[in-house]
Amino acid sequence: MLYKVQGNVMQEYELNVLDQYNIDVTGTRKTRGAILCDTQQGLLLLREVTTSEKRIPALCELYEYLKSQGYEWTDPILLNKEGEYVSTAEDGGKYILKQWYQGRECDIRKPAELLAAAGNLAKLHTVMCHELEQGAPAGAHLGEEYIRHNRELKKVRRFMRGLSPKGEFEFAFLKYFDQMYQWADLALEELERSDYDALYEDSMERGCMTHGEYNYHNILILSGAAAAGEAVPASVSGRNAPRGADYRPHGSHSAREPLRIATTNFDKFKKDIQVEDLYYFLRKVMEKHGWKERLGDNMLNAYSAIHPLSSGETEYIKNRLIYPEKFWKIADSYYHSNKAWISVKSIEKLNVAIRQTEEKKRFLENIFSFHL
């Protein structure tokens, strides 16, 4: 059979990998970092292995567990003809083939989709407390992470102080360092005064897991056959595949939720405080929306309506937002990059992170009653 990729013959190694599965490919097309495959068995996605192969058995166990709990709109890894999850190309490259869906990424410009995604995360967390036989990696202690990040910020400052000549990026970083570091130092102080340790220990004991990278890229708004629940395979190893199904949580909230959502790419899942996912998603959205209080508050309410937030979890989210995460990420990227040439984009990111600090300050004051 001759496979086509948007009018071009598929590369030999990709053809070699697909031949290792019991599938009938009718067409292929490129997407970000992967190949979408139209098959008689449904839409599939082929991509290189991006996580440790040792983690894949636990990842597959997680997918099976979610399915057993009624949460079926995920992207499980499919078995090849040999009953293996990982297929090897002739050049030695490692690939996986996953169930996929007709749809698009969550549109960060549409509040309705963001609120639906927050509700979807709450449903996911409701079923993601479970001890996997294969085990799940434990998330790092946040206090240790803050201490390490603060040390790294000071290291970057020392480096810049000794740099000559300095560029626009270095001047801006040094000018605002004390202001930004005040937030970092305060986050650690607030964490040490909080009930974080008890919340962390409770999460470990109950086997609570996070998605690990819950952002709009990994949230698919389904359409067409996928949204209608038509046949999509969960295995292509020669066995009959079950039909796709909508996840129906306990309670009536789903009846008011018109959007059908699939959650993908659980590669970074771990045992941790679950609302880390909510913090991460909220921060990403707020950075794009200029820390609009109404939207942020509505996202928190959409989550809490399904999975009520405890006072400890609310305090955790507040503390995570206090820390200047974006500023640290930019500094860390700078330190490990070619410092002889700083892109305009990097300078823009730094300026935005600094400028949005005041917007975030107001958000924390009005939503979490936190005052610097």
mmCIF file of C-alpha atoms in Angstrom:
data_model
loop_
_atom_site.group_PDB
_atom_site.id
_atom_site.type_symbol
_atom_site.label_atom_id
_atom_site.label_comp_id
_atom_site.label_asym_id
_atom_site.label_seq_id
_atom_site.Cartn_x
_atom_site.Cartn_y
_atom_site.Cartn_z
ATOM 1 C CA MET A 1 0.000 0.000 0.000
ATOM 2 C CA LEU A 2 1.253 3.531 -0.800
ATOM 3 C CA TYR A 3 0.736 6.062 1.951
ATOM 4 C CA LYS A 4 0.484 9.778 1.254
ATOM 5 C CA VAL A 5 1.352 12.748 3.466
ATOM 6 C CA GLN A 6 -0.481 15.803 2.121
ATOM 7 C CA GLY A 7 0.328 14.757 -1.431
ATOM 8 C CA ASN A 8 3.865 13.496 -0.735
ATOM 9 C CA VAL A 9 4.938 9.897 -0.368
ATOM 10 C CA MET A 10 5.421 9.048 3.277
ATOM 11 C CA GLN A 11 9.002 8.711 4.520
ATOM 12 C CA GLU A 12 10.364 5.176 4.581
ATOM 13 C CA TYR A 13 10.801 4.987 8.356
ATOM 14 C CA GLU A 14 7.204 6.115 8.971
ATOM 15 C CA LEU A 15 5.889 3.540 6.504
ATOM 16 C CA ASN A 16 8.011 0.891 8.212
ATOM 17 C CA VAL A 17 6.525 1.746 11.606
ATOM 18 C CA LEU A 18 2.889 1.765 10.441
ATOM 19 C CA ASP A 19 3.377 -1.641 8.823
ATOM 20 C CA GLN A 20 3.935 -3.015 12.332
ATOM 21 C CA TYR A 21 0.250 -2.450 13.199
ATOM 22 C CA ASN A 22 -2.952 -4.180 12.129
ATOM 23 C CA ILE A 23 -4.415 -1.055 10.560
ATOM 24 C CA ASP A 24 -5.663 0.008 7.131
ATOM 25 C CA VAL A 25 -4.273 3.493 6.453
ATOM 26 C CA THR A 26 -6.271 5.618 4.000
ATOM 27 C CA GLY A 27 -4.319 8.867 4.396
ATOM 28 C CA THR A 28 -1.785 10.688 6.524
ATOM 29 C CA ARG A 29 -0.935 14.307 7.249
ATOM 30 C CA LYS A 30 1.583 16.130 9.351
ATOM 31 C CA THR A 31 0.733 17.887 12.590
ATOM 32 C CA ARG A 32 2.949 19.432 15.258
ATOM 33 C CA GLY A 33 5.667 16.873 15.996
ATOM 34 C CA ALA A 34 3.622 13.922 14.758
ATOM 35 C CA ILE A 35 1.731 12.273 11.892
ATOM 36 C CA LEU A 36 -2.056 12.013 11.865
ATOM 37 C CA CYS A 37 -3.242 8.768 10.297
ATOM 38 C CA ASP A 38 -6.692 8.287 8.794
ATOM 39 C CA THR A 39 -7.475 4.592 9.077
ATOM 40 C CA GLN A 40 -10.426 2.251 8.701
ATOM 41 C CA GLN A 41 -10.201 1.836 12.479
ATOM 42 C CA GLY A 42 -10.419 5.583 13.218
ATOM 43 C CA LEU A 43 -8.072 8.542 13.540
ATOM 44 C CA LEU A 44 -4.663 7.685 15.009
ATOM 45 C CA LEU A 45 -1.526 9.672 15.802
ATOM 46 C CA LEU A 46 2.036 8.453 15.249
ATOM 47 C CA ARG A 47 4.884 10.161 17.073
ATOM 48 C CA GLU A 48 8.329 9.506 18.419
ATOM 49 C CA VAL A 49 8.673 8.436 22.031
ATOM 50 C CA THR A 50 9.288 11.602 24.057
ATOM 51 C CA THR A 51 9.318 10.084 27.531
ATOM 52 C CA SER A 52 11.383 7.367 29.146
ATOM 53 C CA GLU A 53 10.350 3.955 27.836
ATOM 54 C CA LYS A 54 10.378 2.771 31.457
ATOM 55 C CA ARG A 55 7.406 5.054 32.149
ATOM 56 C CA ILE A 56 5.220 3.693 29.351
ATOM 57 C CA PRO A 57 3.831 0.630 31.227
ATOM 58 C CA ALA A 58 2.657 2.892 34.071
ATOM 59 C CA LEU A 59 1.265 5.382 31.551
ATOM 60 C CA CYS A 60 -0.709 2.639 29.813
ATOM 61 C CA GLU A 61 -1.968 1.364 33.167
ATOM 62 C CA LEU A 62 -3.189 4.891 33.920
ATOM 63 C CA TYR A 63 -5.082 5.025 30.619
ATOM 64 C CA GLU A 64 -6.713 1.675 31.365
ATOM 65 C CA TYR A 65 -7.643 2.802 34.866
ATOM 66 C CA LEU A 66 -9.222 6.038 33.588
ATOM 67 C CA LYS A 67 -11.231 4.026 31.077
ATOM 68 C CA SER A 68 -12.433 1.674 33.820
ATOM 69 C CA GLN A 69 -13.673 4.717 35.741
ATOM 70 C CA GLY A 70 -15.676 5.958 32.767
ATOM 71 C CA TYR A 71 -13.189 8.599 31.638
ATOM 72 C CA GLU A 72 -12.621 7.379 28.061
ATOM 73 C CA TRP A 73 -11.779 10.521 26.101
ATOM 74 C CA THR A 74 -8.009 10.130 26.318
ATOM 75 C CA ASP A 75 -5.245 9.111 23.903
ATOM 76 C CA PRO A 76 -4.184 5.590 24.925
ATOM 77 C CA ILE A 77 -1.153 4.005 23.302
ATOM 78 C CA LEU A 78 -2.020 1.141 20.967
ATOM 79 C CA LEU A 79 -0.398 -2.266 20.764
ATOM 80 C CA ASN A 80 1.441 -3.353 17.609
ATOM 81 C CA LYS A 81 1.282 -6.796 16.004
ATOM 82 C CA GLU A 82 3.841 -8.093 18.504
ATOM 83 C CA GLY A 83 1.786 -6.924 21.467
ATOM 84 C CA GLU A 84 4.250 -4.133 22.261
ATOM 85 C CA TYR A 85 3.511 -0.474 22.935
ATOM 86 C CA VAL A 86 6.751 0.828 21.393
ATOM 87 C CA SER A 87 7.675 0.164 17.761
ATOM 88 C CA THR A 88 11.192 0.503 16.395
ATOM 89 C CA ALA A 89 11.940 1.942 12.960
ATOM 90 C CA GLU A 90 14.756 0.604 10.778
ATOM 91 C CA ASP A 91 16.945 3.537 11.822
ATOM 92 C CA GLY A 92 16.440 2.670 15.495
ATOM 93 C CA GLY A 93 13.926 5.422 16.213
ATOM 94 C CA LYS A 94 11.240 4.592 18.777
ATOM 95 C CA TYR A 95 7.575 5.329 18.012
ATOM 96 C CA ILE A 96 4.155 4.991 19.579
ATOM 97 C CA LEU A 97 0.734 5.015 17.915
ATOM 98 C CA LYS A 98 -2.125 6.592 19.833
ATOM 99 C CA GLN A 99 -5.878 6.879 19.578
ATOM 100 C CA TRP A 100 -6.821 10.365 18.380
ATOM 101 C CA TYR A 101 -9.896 12.449 17.619
ATOM 102 C CA GLN A 102 -11.409 14.805 15.091
ATOM 103 C CA GLY A 103 -11.308 18.209 16.727
ATOM 104 C CA ARG A 104 -9.060 21.109 17.585
ATOM 105 C CA GLU A 105 -7.094 22.478 20.496
ATOM 106 C CA CYS A 106 -8.944 24.450 23.150
ATOM 107 C CA ASP A 107 -9.135 28.077 21.996
ATOM 108 C CA ILE A 108 -7.543 30.208 24.713
ATOM 109 C CA ARG A 109 -9.441 33.235 23.368
ATOM 110 C CA LYS A 110 -12.836 31.665 24.146
ATOM 111 C CA PRO A 111 -13.869 31.863 27.827
ATOM 112 C CA ALA A 112 -16.575 29.202 27.384
ATOM 113 C CA GLU A 113 -13.979 26.654 26.284
ATOM 114 C CA LEU A 114 -11.636 27.607 29.137
ATOM 115 C CA LEU A 115 -14.408 27.132 31.697
ATOM 116 C CA ALA A 116 -15.342 23.778 30.142
ATOM 117 C CA ALA A 117 -11.664 22.776 30.291
ATOM 118 C CA ALA A 118 -11.493 23.729 33.988
ATOM 119 C CA GLY A 119 -14.559 21.575 34.631
ATOM 120 C CA ASN A 120 -13.014 18.744 32.636
ATOM 121 C CA LEU A 121 -9.897 18.925 34.819
ATOM 122 C CA ALA A 122 -12.049 18.644 37.943
ATOM 123 C CA LYS A 123 -13.704 15.493 36.528
ATOM 124 C CA LEU A 124 -10.297 14.067 35.746
ATOM 125 C CA HIS A 125 -8.998 14.730 39.259
ATOM 126 C CA THR A 126 -12.081 13.085 40.747
ATOM 127 C CA VAL A 127 -10.972 9.723 39.346
ATOM 128 C CA MET A 128 -7.185 10.188 39.487
ATOM 129 C CA CYS A 129 -6.599 9.049 43.072
ATOM 130 C CA HIS A 130 -5.409 5.474 42.729
ATOM 131 C CA GLU A 131 -2.281 3.424 43.415
ATOM 132 C CA LEU A 132 -0.951 2.044 40.129
ATOM 133 C CA GLU A 133 0.684 -1.375 40.221
ATOM 134 C CA GLN A 134 3.442 -0.022 37.980
ATOM 135 C CA GLY A 135 3.895 2.940 40.315
ATOM 136 C CA ALA A 136 3.856 6.651 39.554
ATOM 137 C CA PRO A 137 6.771 9.066 40.035
ATOM 138 C CA ALA A 138 6.373 11.433 42.976
ATOM 139 C CA GLY A 139 6.406 15.171 42.404
ATOM 140 C CA ALA A 140 9.193 17.207 43.970
ATOM 141 C CA HIS A 141 8.612 18.943 47.298
ATOM 142 C CA LEU A 142 7.673 22.535 46.485
ATOM 143 C CA GLY A 143 9.800 24.039 49.258
ATOM 144 C CA GLU A 144 12.917 22.360 47.867
ATOM 145 C CA GLU A 145 11.983 23.567 44.382
ATOM 146 C CA TYR A 146 11.583 27.173 45.544
ATOM 147 C CA ILE A 147 14.941 27.103 47.353
ATOM 148 C CA ARG A 148 16.651 25.750 44.231
ATOM 149 C CA HIS A 149 14.988 28.280 41.937
ATOM 150 C CA ASN A 150 15.868 31.186 44.235
ATOM 151 C CA ARG A 151 19.470 30.047 44.286
ATOM 152 C CA GLU A 152 19.454 29.892 40.482
ATOM 153 C CA LEU A 153 18.023 33.425 40.217
ATOM 154 C CA LYS A 154 20.868 34.760 42.354
ATOM 155 C CA LYS A 155 23.376 32.850 40.238
ATOM 156 C CA VAL A 156 22.038 34.487 37.071
ATOM 157 C CA ARG A 157 22.259 37.903 38.738
ATOM 158 C CA ARG A 158 25.899 37.294 39.726
ATOM 159 C CA PHE A 159 26.696 36.288 36.179
ATOM 160 C CA MET A 160 25.051 39.385 34.699
ATOM 161 C CA ARG A 161 26.751 41.735 37.146
ATOM 162 C CA GLY A 162 30.126 40.495 35.943
ATOM 163 C CA LEU A 163 29.175 40.719 32.276
ATOM 164 C CA SER A 164 30.610 43.493 30.126
ATOM 165 C CA PRO A 165 29.211 44.898 27.976
ATOM 166 C CA LYS A 166 25.618 44.353 29.053
ATOM 167 C CA GLY A 167 22.711 44.285 26.617
ATOM 168 C CA GLU A 168 19.078 45.354 26.879
ATOM 169 C CA PHE A 169 18.068 42.012 28.402
ATOM 170 C CA GLU A 170 20.695 42.147 31.163
ATOM 171 C CA PHE A 171 19.940 45.787 32.036
ATOM 172 C CA ALA A 172 16.206 45.059 32.372
ATOM 173 C CA PHE A 173 16.791 41.902 34.416
ATOM 174 C CA LEU A 174 19.138 43.629 36.865
ATOM 175 C CA LYS A 175 16.930 46.713 37.146
ATOM 176 C CA TYR A 176 13.899 44.708 38.264
ATOM 177 C CA PHE A 177 15.644 41.817 40.009
ATOM 178 C CA ASP A 178 15.079 43.005 43.587
ATOM 179 C CA GLN A 179 11.388 43.633 42.915
ATOM 180 C CA MET A 180 10.878 40.191 41.372
ATOM 181 C CA TYR A 181 13.020 38.381 43.930
ATOM 182 C CA GLN A 182 10.896 39.864 46.708
ATOM 183 C CA TRP A 183 7.997 37.801 45.340
ATOM 184 C CA ALA A 184 10.150 34.662 45.186
ATOM 185 C CA ASP A 185 11.332 35.110 48.775
ATOM 186 C CA LEU A 186 7.801 35.796 49.978
ATOM 187 C CA ALA A 187 6.435 32.682 48.257
ATOM 188 C CA LEU A 188 8.873 30.528 50.229
ATOM 189 C CA GLU A 189 7.936 32.256 53.497
ATOM 190 C CA GLU A 190 4.217 31.802 52.809
ATOM 191 C CA LEU A 191 4.753 28.148 51.909
ATOM 192 C CA GLU A 192 6.586 27.461 55.162
ATOM 193 C CA ARG A 193 3.704 29.022 57.140
ATOM 194 C CA SER A 194 1.064 27.045 55.251
ATOM 195 C CA ASP A 195 -0.285 23.505 55.599
ATOM 196 C CA TYR A 196 1.556 22.461 52.445
ATOM 197 C CA ASP A 197 3.386 19.528 54.054
ATOM 198 C CA ALA A 198 0.139 17.988 55.305
ATOM 199 C CA LEU A 199 -1.510 18.468 51.895
ATOM 200 C CA TYR A 200 1.493 16.914 50.137
ATOM 201 C CA GLU A 201 1.611 13.909 52.487
ATOM 202 C CA ASP A 202 -2.134 13.342 52.141
ATOM 203 C CA SER A 203 -1.817 13.395 48.342
ATOM 204 C CA MET A 204 1.010 10.840 48.471
ATOM 205 C CA GLU A 205 -0.907 8.532 50.822
ATOM 206 C CA ARG A 206 -4.086 8.604 48.701
ATOM 207 C CA GLY A 207 -2.215 8.076 45.421
ATOM 208 C CA CYS A 208 -3.449 11.362 43.953
ATOM 209 C CA MET A 209 -2.070 12.027 40.481
ATOM 210 C CA THR A 210 -1.720 15.078 38.264
ATOM 211 C CA HIS A 211 -1.835 15.270 34.475
ATOM 212 C CA GLY A 212 1.478 17.131 34.609
ATOM 213 C CA GLU A 213 0.999 19.407 31.603
ATOM 214 C CA TYR A 214 -2.651 20.452 31.478
ATOM 215 C CA ASN A 215 -2.654 23.285 28.946
ATOM 216 C CA TYR A 216 -4.720 24.197 25.889
ATOM 217 C CA HIS A 217 -2.434 22.188 23.586
ATOM 218 C CA ASN A 218 -3.452 18.992 25.402
ATOM 219 C CA ILE A 219 -7.184 19.757 25.539
ATOM 220 C CA LEU A 220 -9.101 18.805 22.391
ATOM 221 C CA ILE A 221 -12.543 20.207 21.630
ATOM 222 C CA LEU A 222 -14.169 17.362 19.733
ATOM 223 C CA SER A 223 -16.331 17.611 16.658
ATOM 224 C CA GLY A 224 -18.116 15.387 14.157
ATOM 225 C CA ALA A 225 -17.933 11.614 14.582
ATOM 226 C CA ALA A 226 -15.670 11.799 17.620
ATOM 227 C CA ALA A 227 -18.070 14.054 19.515
ATOM 228 C CA ALA A 228 -20.986 11.812 18.561
ATOM 229 C CA GLY A 229 -19.200 8.817 20.076
ATOM 230 C CA GLU A 230 -18.744 6.840 16.866
ATOM 231 C CA ALA A 231 -16.269 3.989 16.724
ATOM 232 C CA VAL A 232 -12.696 4.848 17.668
ATOM 233 C CA PRO A 233 -10.333 1.980 18.474
ATOM 234 C CA ALA A 234 -8.690 1.413 21.826
ATOM 235 C CA SER A 235 -6.479 -1.347 20.382
ATOM 236 C CA VAL A 236 -5.285 -2.363 16.957
ATOM 237 C CA SER A 237 -3.541 -5.575 17.890
ATOM 238 C CA GLY A 238 -6.114 -7.692 16.058
ATOM 239 C CA ARG A 239 -8.787 -7.644 18.793
ATOM 240 C CA ASN A 240 -12.155 -5.931 18.402
ATOM 241 C CA ALA A 241 -12.010 -2.329 19.551
ATOM 242 C CA PRO A 242 -14.681 -0.827 21.818
ATOM 243 C CA ARG A 243 -16.632 2.214 20.832
ATOM 244 C CA GLY A 244 -15.742 5.644 22.151
ATOM 245 C CA ALA A 245 -17.886 6.942 24.986
ATOM 246 C CA ASP A 246 -18.499 10.251 26.666
ATOM 247 C CA TYR A 247 -17.338 10.589 30.238
ATOM 248 C CA ARG A 248 -20.330 11.129 32.494
ATOM 249 C CA PRO A 249 -19.362 12.276 35.991
ATOM 250 C CA HIS A 250 -21.515 11.897 39.084
ATOM 251 C CA GLY A 251 -24.023 14.727 39.412
ATOM 252 C CA SER A 252 -25.831 16.815 36.837
ATOM 253 C CA HIS A 253 -23.127 19.282 35.830
ATOM 254 C CA SER A 254 -22.385 17.461 32.564
ATOM 255 C CA ALA A 255 -25.914 18.173 31.338
ATOM 256 C CA ARG A 256 -25.071 21.887 31.330
ATOM 257 C CA GLU A 257 -21.751 21.402 29.542
ATOM 258 C CA PRO A 258 -22.223 21.444 25.741
ATOM 259 C CA LEU A 259 -18.579 20.900 24.794
ATOM 260 C CA ARG A 260 -17.119 17.411 24.371
ATOM 261 C CA ILE A 261 -13.488 17.329 25.478
ATOM 262 C CA ALA A 262 -10.638 14.833 25.121
ATOM 263 C CA THR A 263 -7.585 15.091 27.370
ATOM 264 C CA THR A 264 -4.286 14.062 25.784
ATOM 265 C CA ASN A 265 -0.573 13.620 26.488
ATOM 266 C CA PHE A 266 -0.391 12.317 30.050
ATOM 267 C CA ASP A 267 3.347 11.661 29.630
ATOM 268 C CA LYS A 268 4.298 13.879 32.607
ATOM 269 C CA PHE A 269 1.737 12.472 35.045
ATOM 270 C CA LYS A 270 2.925 12.051 38.627
ATOM 271 C CA LYS A 271 1.786 11.688 42.214
ATOM 272 C CA ASP A 272 1.362 15.169 43.611
ATOM 273 C CA ILE A 273 -1.095 17.746 44.885
ATOM 274 C CA GLN A 274 -3.705 17.651 42.141
ATOM 275 C CA VAL A 275 -4.481 21.362 42.023
ATOM 276 C CA GLU A 276 -0.970 21.901 40.689
ATOM 277 C CA ASP A 277 -2.674 21.203 37.339
ATOM 278 C CA LEU A 278 -5.262 23.897 38.050
ATOM 279 C CA TYR A 279 -2.575 26.403 39.054
ATOM 280 C CA TYR A 280 -0.595 25.676 35.882
ATOM 281 C CA PHE A 281 -3.622 25.963 33.596
ATOM 282 C CA LEU A 282 -4.865 29.105 35.361
ATOM 283 C CA ARG A 283 -1.453 30.799 35.178
ATOM 284 C CA LYS A 284 -1.062 30.035 31.477
ATOM 285 C CA VAL A 285 -4.506 31.458 30.722
ATOM 286 C CA MET A 286 -4.055 34.523 32.932
ATOM 287 C CA GLU A 287 -0.732 35.369 31.297
ATOM 288 C CA LYS A 288 -2.489 35.358 27.923
ATOM 289 C CA HIS A 289 -5.473 37.375 29.214
ATOM 290 C CA GLY A 290 -3.611 39.978 31.278
ATOM 291 C CA TRP A 291 -4.796 38.544 34.615
ATOM 292 C CA LYS A 292 -8.470 39.305 34.045
ATOM 293 C CA GLU A 293 -10.059 38.740 37.429
ATOM 294 C CA ARG A 294 -13.516 37.745 36.257
ATOM 295 C CA LEU A 295 -12.202 35.036 33.934
ATOM 296 C CA GLY A 296 -9.815 33.667 36.552
ATOM 297 C CA ASP A 297 -12.507 33.617 39.220
ATOM 298 C CA ASN A 298 -14.909 31.864 36.847
ATOM 299 C CA MET A 299 -12.292 29.209 36.051
ATOM 300 C CA LEU A 300 -11.780 28.524 39.755
ATOM 301 C CA ASN A 301 -15.550 28.323 40.250
ATOM 302 C CA ALA A 302 -15.977 25.977 37.257
ATOM 303 C CA TYR A 303 -13.434 23.603 38.800
ATOM 304 C CA SER A 304 -14.778 23.916 42.341
ATOM 305 C CA ALA A 305 -18.375 23.272 41.235
ATOM 306 C CA ILE A 306 -17.341 19.687 40.407
ATOM 307 C CA HIS A 307 -14.333 19.138 42.677
ATOM 308 C CA PRO A 308 -14.679 21.552 45.635
ATOM 309 C CA LEU A 309 -11.453 23.279 46.635
ATOM 310 C CA SER A 310 -10.389 22.901 50.260
ATOM 311 C CA SER A 311 -8.856 25.835 52.128
ATOM 312 C CA GLY A 312 -5.466 24.109 51.864
ATOM 313 C CA GLU A 313 -5.798 23.709 48.096
ATOM 314 C CA THR A 314 -6.869 27.339 47.690
ATOM 315 C CA GLU A 315 -3.869 28.410 49.756
ATOM 316 C CA TYR A 316 -1.634 26.225 47.586
ATOM 317 C CA ILE A 317 -2.858 27.859 44.362
ATOM 318 C CA LYS A 318 -2.367 31.301 45.908
ATOM 319 C CA ASN A 319 1.177 30.426 46.921
ATOM 320 C CA ARG A 320 2.052 29.077 43.488
ATOM 321 C CA LEU A 321 0.773 32.295 41.901
ATOM 322 C CA ILE A 322 2.870 34.420 44.273
ATOM 323 C CA TYR A 323 6.066 32.832 42.966
ATOM 324 C CA PRO A 324 7.424 34.656 39.851
ATOM 325 C CA GLU A 325 7.496 31.460 37.783
ATOM 326 C CA LYS A 326 7.680 33.190 34.396
ATOM 327 C CA PHE A 327 10.579 35.396 35.527
ATOM 328 C CA TRP A 328 12.496 32.353 36.765
ATOM 329 C CA LYS A 329 11.837 30.405 33.546
ATOM 330 C CA ILE A 330 13.130 33.283 31.420
ATOM 331 C CA ALA A 331 16.241 33.601 33.607
ATOM 332 C CA ASP A 332 16.881 29.855 33.488
ATOM 333 C CA SER A 333 16.479 29.790 29.698
ATOM 334 C CA TYR A 334 18.891 32.719 29.372
ATOM 335 C CA TYR A 335 21.532 31.088 31.562
ATOM 336 C CA HIS A 336 21.507 27.880 29.514
ATOM 337 C CA SER A 337 21.419 29.590 26.105
ATOM 338 C CA ASN A 338 23.888 31.305 23.788
ATOM 339 C CA LYS A 339 24.269 34.602 25.636
ATOM 340 C CA ALA A 340 26.135 36.225 22.757
ATOM 341 C CA TRP A 341 22.795 36.654 20.974
ATOM 342 C CA ILE A 342 19.588 37.363 22.880
ATOM 343 C CA SER A 343 16.500 37.256 20.684
ATOM 344 C CA VAL A 344 13.984 40.087 20.562
ATOM 345 C CA LYS A 345 11.370 37.549 21.669
ATOM 346 C CA SER A 346 13.312 36.825 24.873
ATOM 347 C CA ILE A 347 13.477 40.534 25.677
ATOM 348 C CA GLU A 348 9.738 40.857 25.027
ATOM 349 C CA LYS A 349 8.983 37.896 27.308
ATOM 350 C CA LEU A 350 11.046 39.438 30.103
ATOM 351 C CA ASN A 351 9.324 42.803 29.751
ATOM 352 C CA VAL A 352 5.881 41.158 29.759
ATOM 353 C CA ALA A 353 6.715 39.123 32.884
ATOM 354 C CA ILE A 354 7.819 42.292 34.675
ATOM 355 C CA ARG A 355 4.880 44.368 33.451
ATOM 356 C CA GLN A 356 2.295 41.732 34.389
ATOM 357 C CA THR A 357 3.515 41.625 37.992
ATOM 358 C CA GLU A 358 1.250 44.555 38.890
ATOM 359 C CA GLU A 359 -1.693 42.876 37.145
ATOM 360 C CA LYS A 360 -1.007 39.646 39.031
ATOM 361 C CA LYS A 361 -0.724 41.606 42.285
ATOM 362 C CA ARG A 362 -4.243 42.981 41.807
ATOM 363 C CA PHE A 363 -5.496 39.492 40.914
ATOM 364 C CA LEU A 364 -4.067 38.065 44.146
ATOM 365 C CA GLU A 365 -5.533 40.929 46.171
ATOM 366 C CA ASN A 366 -9.035 40.659 44.746
ATOM 367 C CA ILE A 367 -9.358 36.889 44.247
ATOM 368 C CA PHE A 368 -7.256 35.520 47.128
ATOM 369 C CA SER A 369 -7.259 38.516 49.524
ATOM 370 C CA PHE A 370 -3.465 38.473 49.508
ATOM 371 C CA HIS A 371 -1.579 41.736 50.020
ATOM 372 C CA LEU A 372 2.148 42.130 49.494
#
